[in-house]
Structures are given as structure tokens and as C-alpha cells.
């Protein structure tokens, strides 16, 4: 499913066989508390993309953009960020020559919630620049957090521990994908108040450190492989349904 692992002849054969959709996952390289690696969002996006491609059945996965828009995490060592204009330019450059290969559609989504405000701002411009390639941008980060919250509640009555960053949902996802990367002895409860649109806007404006000195929104305690697998399934279904509704 990953285009980078195929030969050019294999890509040609896939397109001749009916593959017409490319999927571009966006991630981030940023702090995730003391218990998760900086690769969390990139690893998450990478895994979701393959699952989405399998569900759609007509898609190949482009290489994940592993650094995203993360200025609100710069108070923590190791965090990398790119400008909003750079993220837009990368998406444009990734998609610019897909029609030359025979692709007809590009689906863009993010495993990093912080990319979504940027994506909403540039999606119209990007669609115009990439035409006649059809662009589908899933840009609802709040819907992902809601899906995590419902899933954590259904599996373990832990919906209240979902805050959207290094919480029980993201920690569970990493336990499902790369358990060796999780430092379980370093779990710490972060900000557990209401995470809504107003709160996220304040976080983007003032930095996550101003709201949570630990860098965590939510609580990772109780994380499990079962929650992680269910969260991956829930978000995959969310994006696949959106993509199909928009012609994928």
C-alpha cells in the first residue's frame, strides 16, 4: 500500500488495475509528555493511512509528512515545527505531479490535531492549485477527539481522560502500534478540564505549556492495547466515511 516501497513498474500496474487515489498523511514531531516519543503523531498518521487505504480498496499511501505545524509545543525540548506556508507548500508539491502518474484523487488528513486549523485555511487554495486532481481534505480534528472520547468510554469508561494530547487515547494507540516506545512508568495526569474549540484556540495562541506544564491534555492512566485498537478503527472509519461522502 505504501508507494515508496513499490517499484515504478508496480505503481504503473496498480494504476492500470484501477488504483486512482493517493493518500497523504500529515504528522508532527513534537513533545508528548514524558511517556510518549516525539514521533507519536507521525507514527499515528502513518498507520491510519494504511488502514484507510485498505478500507477504500483503491488507494496507495504517499510518504508521511513527519514534521507539522507545532509552534504551540515549542516550550518543550526537541519539538520541531514548520510554518503554515511550508505545510501548504509541501502538500502542493506532493500532489503536483500525481495526475502525470494517473492518479485522479488525493486524500489529505492529519494524525496531529494542530495541523487541522492550518489545513482548513489552505484547503481551498490547494484544491485550485492541484486541479484537475480531485482533492479531499479531512479537516475535523474535533471529530477525532470526540471519537476517541466515545471509544475510551465504551471500552473502559475512560472518556473523561481524553484531552487530545498524550492522553489515554494517544497512549493506547501507541501501545497498539509500538508498545516498546511507551514509557509506562512515566505516566502523569495532565490538564483534565474541558477541551473545546475555545480552549484549543487559547492553546494555539498561548502555547500548550501555559495550559499544562506537563504538556499533556488528559490522563494516560488506564491506557491499553484494546483502547488503542478501537481508537484506530474509529478514526479510520471516520475518515473513510468522509472520503466516500466526497467521492473517494
PDB file of C-alpha atoms in Angstrom:
ATOM      1  CA  UNK A   1       0.000   0.000   0.000  1.00  0.00           C
ATOM      2  CA  UNK A   2       2.969   2.348   0.538  1.00  0.00           C
ATOM      3  CA  UNK A   3       4.055   3.891  -2.753  1.00  0.00           C
ATOM      4  CA  UNK A   4       7.639   4.322  -1.537  1.00  0.00           C
ATOM      5  CA  UNK A   5       8.013   0.538  -1.184  1.00  0.00           C
ATOM      6  CA  UNK A   6       6.914  -0.151  -4.769  1.00  0.00           C
ATOM      7  CA  UNK A   7       8.887  -0.041  -7.990  1.00  0.00           C
ATOM      8  CA  UNK A   8       7.774   2.374 -10.687  1.00  0.00           C
ATOM      9  CA  UNK A   9       6.529  -0.602 -12.718  1.00  0.00           C
ATOM     10  CA  UNK A  10       4.458  -1.800  -9.768  1.00  0.00           C
ATOM     11  CA  UNK A  11       2.914   1.653  -9.407  1.00  0.00           C
ATOM     12  CA  UNK A  12       2.080   1.637 -13.119  1.00  0.00           C
ATOM     13  CA  UNK A  13       0.462  -1.785 -12.769  1.00  0.00           C
ATOM     14  CA  UNK A  14      -1.534  -0.660  -9.742  1.00  0.00           C
ATOM     15  CA  UNK A  15      -2.905   2.350 -11.599  1.00  0.00           C
ATOM     16  CA  UNK A  16      -3.677   0.215 -14.663  1.00  0.00           C
ATOM     17  CA  UNK A  17      -5.530  -2.135 -12.308  1.00  0.00           C
ATOM     18  CA  UNK A  18      -7.829   0.598 -11.037  1.00  0.00           C
ATOM     19  CA  UNK A  19      -5.932   2.387  -8.268  1.00  0.00           C
ATOM     20  CA  UNK A  20      -6.744   6.069  -8.712  1.00  0.00           C
ATOM     21  CA  UNK A  21      -6.451   7.541  -5.209  1.00  0.00           C
ATOM     22  CA  UNK A  22      -3.376   8.702  -3.297  1.00  0.00           C
ATOM     23  CA  UNK A  23      -3.447   9.283   0.458  1.00  0.00           C
ATOM     24  CA  UNK A  24      -1.205  11.896   2.072  1.00  0.00           C
ATOM     25  CA  UNK A  25      -0.834  11.540   5.863  1.00  0.00           C
ATOM     26  CA  UNK A  26       0.368  14.551   7.853  1.00  0.00           C
ATOM     27  CA  UNK A  27       2.054  14.133  11.222  1.00  0.00           C
ATOM     28  CA  UNK A  28       4.244  16.053  13.644  1.00  0.00           C
ATOM     29  CA  UNK A  29       7.458  15.703  15.599  1.00  0.00           C
ATOM     30  CA  UNK A  30       6.660  17.271  18.950  1.00  0.00           C
ATOM     31  CA  UNK A  31       6.571  16.626  22.668  1.00  0.00           C
ATOM     32  CA  UNK A  32       4.052  14.152  24.040  1.00  0.00           C
ATOM     33  CA  UNK A  33       4.737  14.362  27.751  1.00  0.00           C
ATOM     34  CA  UNK A  34       7.391  12.254  29.433  1.00  0.00           C
ATOM     35  CA  UNK A  35       5.937   8.903  28.408  1.00  0.00           C
ATOM     36  CA  UNK A  36       5.496   9.113  24.623  1.00  0.00           C
ATOM     37  CA  UNK A  37       8.052   9.772  21.866  1.00  0.00           C
ATOM     38  CA  UNK A  38       8.077  12.835  19.657  1.00  0.00           C
ATOM     39  CA  UNK A  39       7.105  10.547  16.758  1.00  0.00           C
ATOM     40  CA  UNK A  40       3.610   9.899  18.157  1.00  0.00           C
ATOM     41  CA  UNK A  41       1.601  11.874  15.594  1.00  0.00           C
ATOM     42  CA  UNK A  42       3.710  10.801  12.614  1.00  0.00           C
ATOM     43  CA  UNK A  43       3.523   7.139  13.629  1.00  0.00           C
ATOM     44  CA  UNK A  44      -0.230   7.507  14.137  1.00  0.00           C
ATOM     45  CA  UNK A  45      -0.774   9.145  10.739  1.00  0.00           C
ATOM     46  CA  UNK A  46       1.382   6.535   9.030  1.00  0.00           C
ATOM     47  CA  UNK A  47      -0.645   3.672  10.497  1.00  0.00           C
ATOM     48  CA  UNK A  48      -4.013   5.312   9.840  1.00  0.00           C
ATOM     49  CA  UNK A  49      -3.136   5.906   6.186  1.00  0.00           C
ATOM     50  CA  UNK A  50      -2.543   2.215   5.523  1.00  0.00           C
ATOM     51  CA  UNK A  51      -5.801   1.308   7.265  1.00  0.00           C
ATOM     52  CA  UNK A  52      -7.689   3.925   5.253  1.00  0.00           C
ATOM     53  CA  UNK A  53      -6.176   2.617   2.012  1.00  0.00           C
ATOM     54  CA  UNK A  54      -7.212  -0.941   2.870  1.00  0.00           C
ATOM     55  CA  UNK A  55     -10.765   0.177   3.649  1.00  0.00           C
ATOM     56  CA  UNK A  56     -11.101   2.200   0.448  1.00  0.00           C
ATOM     57  CA  UNK A  57      -9.527  -0.553  -1.640  1.00  0.00           C
ATOM     58  CA  UNK A  58      -8.457   1.777  -4.455  1.00  0.00           C
ATOM     59  CA  UNK A  59      -5.614   3.774  -2.915  1.00  0.00           C
ATOM     60  CA  UNK A  60      -1.870   3.950  -2.359  1.00  0.00           C
ATOM     61  CA  UNK A  61      -0.209   5.745   0.542  1.00  0.00           C
ATOM     62  CA  UNK A  62       2.284   8.557  -0.017  1.00  0.00           C
ATOM     63  CA  UNK A  63       5.201   9.074   2.422  1.00  0.00           C
ATOM     64  CA  UNK A  64       4.046  10.710   5.641  1.00  0.00           C
ATOM     65  CA  UNK A  65       4.998  14.347   6.206  1.00  0.00           C
ATOM     66  CA  UNK A  66       6.538  13.743   9.617  1.00  0.00           C
ATOM     67  CA  UNK A  67       7.025  17.342  10.826  1.00  0.00           C
ATOM     68  CA  UNK A  68       3.975  19.547  11.139  1.00  0.00           C
ATOM     69  CA  UNK A  69       2.702  22.873  12.439  1.00  0.00           C
ATOM     70  CA  UNK A  70       3.632  22.751  16.139  1.00  0.00           C
ATOM     71  CA  UNK A  71       4.664  26.230  17.382  1.00  0.00           C
ATOM     72  CA  UNK A  72       2.396  25.792  20.427  1.00  0.00           C
ATOM     73  CA  UNK A  73       4.697  22.962  21.606  1.00  0.00           C
ATOM     74  CA  UNK A  74       7.987  24.850  21.306  1.00  0.00           C
ATOM     75  CA  UNK A  75       8.303  25.287  25.064  1.00  0.00           C
ATOM     76  CA  UNK A  76       9.411  21.655  25.234  1.00  0.00           C
ATOM     77  CA  UNK A  77      12.859  20.383  24.131  1.00  0.00           C
ATOM     78  CA  UNK A  78      13.043  18.506  20.859  1.00  0.00           C
ATOM     79  CA  UNK A  79       9.847  19.819  19.299  1.00  0.00           C
ATOM     80  CA  UNK A  80      10.175  20.660  15.608  1.00  0.00           C
ATOM     81  CA  UNK A  81       7.782  22.844  13.656  1.00  0.00           C
ATOM     82  CA  UNK A  82       7.299  24.125  10.142  1.00  0.00           C
ATOM     83  CA  UNK A  83       5.483  27.264   9.037  1.00  0.00           C
ATOM     84  CA  UNK A  84       1.872  27.010   7.913  1.00  0.00           C
ATOM     85  CA  UNK A  85       3.000  28.147   4.470  1.00  0.00           C
ATOM     86  CA  UNK A  86       5.588  25.367   4.402  1.00  0.00           C
ATOM     87  CA  UNK A  87       2.981  22.717   5.232  1.00  0.00           C
ATOM     88  CA  UNK A  88       0.773  24.060   2.466  1.00  0.00           C
ATOM     89  CA  UNK A  89       3.688  24.076   0.020  1.00  0.00           C
ATOM     90  CA  UNK A  90       4.622  20.503   0.920  1.00  0.00           C
ATOM     91  CA  UNK A  91       1.072  19.312   0.293  1.00  0.00           C
ATOM     92  CA  UNK A  92       1.076  21.149  -3.026  1.00  0.00           C
ATOM     93  CA  UNK A  93       4.411  19.669  -4.056  1.00  0.00           C
ATOM     94  CA  UNK A  94       3.400  16.133  -3.043  1.00  0.00           C
ATOM     95  CA  UNK A  95       0.276  16.410  -5.180  1.00  0.00           C
ATOM     96  CA  UNK A  96       1.560  18.449  -8.112  1.00  0.00           C
ATOM     97  CA  UNK A  97       2.537  15.533 -10.374  1.00  0.00           C
ATOM     98  CA  UNK A  98       0.163  12.793  -9.279  1.00  0.00           C
ATOM     99  CA  UNK A  99      -2.041  13.231 -12.347  1.00  0.00           C
ATOM    100  CA  UNK A 100       1.035  12.592 -14.519  1.00  0.00           C
ATOM    101  CA  UNK A 101       1.191   9.118 -12.969  1.00  0.00           C
ATOM    102  CA  UNK A 102      -2.510   8.502 -13.493  1.00  0.00           C
ATOM    103  CA  UNK A 103      -3.936   9.364 -10.082  1.00  0.00           C
ATOM    104  CA  UNK A 104      -7.254  11.183 -10.073  1.00  0.00           C
ATOM    105  CA  UNK A 105      -7.765  11.941  -6.386  1.00  0.00           C
ATOM    106  CA  UNK A 106      -5.741  12.971  -3.317  1.00  0.00           C
ATOM    107  CA  UNK A 107      -6.959  12.474   0.251  1.00  0.00           C
ATOM    108  CA  UNK A 108      -5.183  14.541   2.919  1.00  0.00           C
ATOM    109  CA  UNK A 109      -5.638  14.027   6.662  1.00  0.00           C
ATOM    110  CA  UNK A 110      -3.555  14.550   9.797  1.00  0.00           C
ATOM    111  CA  UNK A 111      -2.582  12.451  12.808  1.00  0.00           C
ATOM    112  CA  UNK A 112      -1.679  15.735  14.542  1.00  0.00           C
ATOM    113  CA  UNK A 113      -4.624  17.806  15.761  1.00  0.00           C
ATOM    114  CA  UNK A 114      -2.569  21.012  15.497  1.00  0.00           C
ATOM    115  CA  UNK A 115      -2.387  20.738  11.704  1.00  0.00           C
ATOM    116  CA  UNK A 116      -6.143  20.981  11.268  1.00  0.00           C
ATOM    117  CA  UNK A 117      -6.610  24.768  11.631  1.00  0.00           C
ATOM    118  CA  UNK A 118      -3.901  25.231   9.002  1.00  0.00           C
ATOM    119  CA  UNK A 119      -5.489  22.669   6.704  1.00  0.00           C
ATOM    120  CA  UNK A 120      -8.889  24.366   6.938  1.00  0.00           C
ATOM    121  CA  UNK A 121      -7.266  27.637   5.951  1.00  0.00           C
ATOM    122  CA  UNK A 122      -5.411  26.340   2.893  1.00  0.00           C
ATOM    123  CA  UNK A 123      -7.716  23.598   1.560  1.00  0.00           C
ATOM    124  CA  UNK A 124      -9.491  25.871  -0.931  1.00  0.00           C
ATOM    125  CA  UNK A 125      -6.244  27.231  -2.339  1.00  0.00           C
ATOM    126  CA  UNK A 126      -4.741  23.760  -2.524  1.00  0.00           C
ATOM    127  CA  UNK A 127      -7.720  22.378  -4.418  1.00  0.00           C
ATOM    128  CA  UNK A 128      -7.396  25.149  -7.008  1.00  0.00           C
ATOM    129  CA  UNK A 129      -3.656  24.617  -7.404  1.00  0.00           C
ATOM    130  CA  UNK A 130      -3.914  20.845  -7.821  1.00  0.00           C
ATOM    131  CA  UNK A 131      -6.825  20.794 -10.294  1.00  0.00           C
ATOM    132  CA  UNK A 132      -7.721  18.673 -12.218  1.00  0.00           C
ATOM    133  CA  UNK A 133      -6.637  16.364  -9.398  1.00  0.00           C
ATOM    134  CA  UNK A 134      -9.645  15.975  -7.091  1.00  0.00           C
ATOM    135  CA  UNK A 135      -8.755  16.944  -3.517  1.00  0.00           C
ATOM    136  CA  UNK A 136     -10.417  15.587  -0.375  1.00  0.00           C
ATOM    137  CA  UNK A 137      -9.180  17.227   2.843  1.00  0.00           C
ATOM    138  CA  UNK A 138     -10.403  15.766   6.109  1.00  0.00           C
ATOM    139  CA  UNK A 139     -10.030  18.750   8.440  1.00  0.00           C
ATOM    140  CA  UNK A 140     -12.093  17.978  11.559  1.00  0.00           C
ATOM    141  CA  UNK A 141      -9.719  17.426  14.463  1.00  0.00           C
ATOM    142  CA  UNK A 142     -12.527  17.883  16.970  1.00  0.00           C
ATOM    143  CA  UNK A 143     -14.334  14.887  15.440  1.00  0.00           C
ATOM    144  CA  UNK A 144     -11.258  12.743  16.111  1.00  0.00           C
ATOM    145  CA  UNK A 145     -11.160  13.785  19.767  1.00  0.00           C
ATOM    146  CA  UNK A 146     -14.872  13.031  20.055  1.00  0.00           C
ATOM    147  CA  UNK A 147     -14.320   9.583  18.524  1.00  0.00           C
ATOM    148  CA  UNK A 148     -11.506   8.907  20.997  1.00  0.00           C
ATOM    149  CA  UNK A 149     -13.699  10.003  23.889  1.00  0.00           C
ATOM    150  CA  UNK A 150     -16.601   7.746  22.858  1.00  0.00           C
ATOM    151  CA  UNK A 151     -14.267   4.814  22.291  1.00  0.00           C
ATOM    152  CA  UNK A 152     -12.429   5.169  25.610  1.00  0.00           C
ATOM    153  CA  UNK A 153     -15.805   5.348  27.347  1.00  0.00           C
ATOM    154  CA  UNK A 154     -17.147   2.255  25.581  1.00  0.00           C
ATOM    155  CA  UNK A 155     -14.044   0.157  26.283  1.00  0.00           C
ATOM    156  CA  UNK A 156     -13.099   1.275  29.787  1.00  0.00           C
ATOM    157  CA  UNK A 157     -15.311   4.169  30.946  1.00  0.00           C
ATOM    158  CA  UNK A 158     -12.326   6.497  30.490  1.00  0.00           C
ATOM    159  CA  UNK A 159     -13.804   9.116  28.170  1.00  0.00           C
ATOM    160  CA  UNK A 160     -13.102  11.820  30.747  1.00  0.00           C
ATOM    161  CA  UNK A 161      -9.375  11.027  30.462  1.00  0.00           C
ATOM    162  CA  UNK A 162      -9.329  12.047  26.791  1.00  0.00           C
ATOM    163  CA  UNK A 163      -7.949  15.546  26.332  1.00  0.00           C
ATOM    164  CA  UNK A 164      -6.453  15.154  22.879  1.00  0.00           C
ATOM    165  CA  UNK A 165      -2.729  15.063  23.602  1.00  0.00           C
ATOM    166  CA  UNK A 166      -0.646  12.295  25.224  1.00  0.00           C
ATOM    167  CA  UNK A 167      -3.845  11.167  26.940  1.00  0.00           C
ATOM    168  CA  UNK A 168      -5.377   7.725  27.392  1.00  0.00           C
ATOM    169  CA  UNK A 169      -6.321   7.588  23.692  1.00  0.00           C
ATOM    170  CA  UNK A 170      -2.973   8.540  22.169  1.00  0.00           C
ATOM    171  CA  UNK A 171      -1.094   6.428  24.699  1.00  0.00           C
ATOM    172  CA  UNK A 172      -3.323   3.463  23.870  1.00  0.00           C
ATOM    173  CA  UNK A 173      -2.755   3.991  20.144  1.00  0.00           C
ATOM    174  CA  UNK A 174       0.997   3.856  20.699  1.00  0.00           C
ATOM    175  CA  UNK A 175       0.582   0.722  22.844  1.00  0.00           C
ATOM    176  CA  UNK A 176      -1.225  -0.856  19.898  1.00  0.00           C
ATOM    177  CA  UNK A 177       1.327   0.270  17.314  1.00  0.00           C
ATOM    178  CA  UNK A 178       4.703   0.429  19.070  1.00  0.00           C
ATOM    179  CA  UNK A 179       4.456  -0.666  22.716  1.00  0.00           C
ATOM    180  CA  UNK A 180       8.230  -0.539  23.071  1.00  0.00           C
ATOM    181  CA  UNK A 181       8.071   3.247  22.654  1.00  0.00           C
ATOM    182  CA  UNK A 182       5.772   3.813  25.648  1.00  0.00           C
ATOM    183  CA  UNK A 183       7.404   4.722  28.999  1.00  0.00           C
ATOM    184  CA  UNK A 184       4.595   3.443  31.203  1.00  0.00           C
ATOM    185  CA  UNK A 185       6.396   4.290  34.451  1.00  0.00           C
ATOM    186  CA  UNK A 186       6.309   7.968  33.475  1.00  0.00           C
ATOM    187  CA  UNK A 187       2.555   8.380  33.125  1.00  0.00           C
ATOM    188  CA  UNK A 188       1.357  11.684  34.565  1.00  0.00           C
ATOM    189  CA  UNK A 189      -2.041  13.299  34.725  1.00  0.00           C
ATOM    190  CA  UNK A 190      -2.202  16.500  32.684  1.00  0.00           C
ATOM    191  CA  UNK A 191      -4.886  19.144  32.156  1.00  0.00           C
ATOM    192  CA  UNK A 192      -8.260  17.435  32.585  1.00  0.00           C
ATOM    193  CA  UNK A 193     -10.622  20.366  32.245  1.00  0.00           C
ATOM    194  CA  UNK A 194     -12.905  20.991  29.274  1.00  0.00           C
ATOM    195  CA  UNK A 195     -11.139  20.813  25.900  1.00  0.00           C
ATOM    196  CA  UNK A 196     -13.368  22.656  23.448  1.00  0.00           C
ATOM    197  CA  UNK A 197     -12.857  24.981  20.494  1.00  0.00           C
ATOM    198  CA  UNK A 198     -12.198  27.979  22.760  1.00  0.00           C
ATOM    199  CA  UNK A 199      -9.635  26.031  24.783  1.00  0.00           C
ATOM    200  CA  UNK A 200      -7.840  24.824  21.639  1.00  0.00           C
ATOM    201  CA  UNK A 201      -7.713  28.380  20.291  1.00  0.00           C
ATOM    202  CA  UNK A 202      -6.081  29.539  23.543  1.00  0.00           C
ATOM    203  CA  UNK A 203      -3.604  26.676  23.356  1.00  0.00           C
ATOM    204  CA  UNK A 204      -2.629  27.562  19.789  1.00  0.00           C
ATOM    205  CA  UNK A 205      -2.284  31.219  20.769  1.00  0.00           C
ATOM    206  CA  UNK A 206      -0.505  30.955  24.122  1.00  0.00           C
ATOM    207  CA  UNK A 207       1.209  27.576  23.876  1.00  0.00           C
ATOM    208  CA  UNK A 208       0.299  24.279  25.464  1.00  0.00           C
ATOM    209  CA  UNK A 209       2.781  24.846  28.300  1.00  0.00           C
ATOM    210  CA  UNK A 210       0.643  27.761  29.543  1.00  0.00           C
ATOM    211  CA  UNK A 211      -2.288  25.372  29.975  1.00  0.00           C
ATOM    212  CA  UNK A 212      -0.431  22.218  31.013  1.00  0.00           C
ATOM    213  CA  UNK A 213       3.148  22.359  32.330  1.00  0.00           C
ATOM    214  CA  UNK A 214       3.498  18.611  31.664  1.00  0.00           C
ATOM    215  CA  UNK A 215       2.484  19.065  28.021  1.00  0.00           C
ATOM    216  CA  UNK A 216      -0.361  16.570  28.491  1.00  0.00           C
ATOM    217  CA  UNK A 217      -4.037  17.234  27.826  1.00  0.00           C
ATOM    218  CA  UNK A 218      -5.933  14.445  29.553  1.00  0.00           C
ATOM    219  CA  UNK A 219      -4.658  11.469  31.515  1.00  0.00           C
ATOM    220  CA  UNK A 220      -2.769   8.433  30.141  1.00  0.00           C
ATOM    221  CA  UNK A 221      -3.533   6.170  33.118  1.00  0.00           C
ATOM    222  CA  UNK A 222      -5.604   3.166  32.090  1.00  0.00           C
ATOM    223  CA  UNK A 223      -4.232   3.106  28.547  1.00  0.00           C
ATOM    224  CA  UNK A 224      -4.420  -0.299  26.886  1.00  0.00           C
ATOM    225  CA  UNK A 225      -3.915  -2.095  23.613  1.00  0.00           C
ATOM    226  CA  UNK A 226      -7.678  -2.687  23.416  1.00  0.00           C
ATOM    227  CA  UNK A 227      -8.460   1.038  23.594  1.00  0.00           C
ATOM    228  CA  UNK A 228      -5.740   1.750  21.051  1.00  0.00           C
ATOM    229  CA  UNK A 229      -7.025  -0.763  18.503  1.00  0.00           C
ATOM    230  CA  UNK A 230     -10.569   0.548  18.935  1.00  0.00           C
ATOM    231  CA  UNK A 231      -9.399   4.174  18.534  1.00  0.00           C
ATOM    232  CA  UNK A 232      -7.523   3.311  15.339  1.00  0.00           C
ATOM    233  CA  UNK A 233     -10.643   1.617  13.984  1.00  0.00           C
ATOM    234  CA  UNK A 234     -12.906   4.521  14.968  1.00  0.00           C
ATOM    235  CA  UNK A 235     -10.753   7.201  13.344  1.00  0.00           C
ATOM    236  CA  UNK A 236     -10.163   5.086  10.243  1.00  0.00           C
ATOM    237  CA  UNK A 237     -13.929   4.692   9.839  1.00  0.00           C
ATOM    238  CA  UNK A 238     -14.446   8.421  10.401  1.00  0.00           C
ATOM    239  CA  UNK A 239     -12.029   9.416   7.629  1.00  0.00           C
ATOM    240  CA  UNK A 240     -13.135   6.666   5.225  1.00  0.00           C
ATOM    241  CA  UNK A 241     -16.789   7.714   5.573  1.00  0.00           C
ATOM    242  CA  UNK A 242     -15.830  11.340   4.966  1.00  0.00           C
ATOM    243  CA  UNK A 243     -13.749  10.412   1.916  1.00  0.00           C
ATOM    244  CA  UNK A 244     -16.514   8.272   0.416  1.00  0.00           C
ATOM    245  CA  UNK A 245     -19.052  11.039   1.006  1.00  0.00           C
ATOM    246  CA  UNK A 246     -16.760  13.307  -1.027  1.00  0.00           C
ATOM    247  CA  UNK A 247     -16.352  10.925  -3.945  1.00  0.00           C
ATOM    248  CA  UNK A 248     -13.461   8.666  -2.945  1.00  0.00           C
TER     249      UNK A 248
END
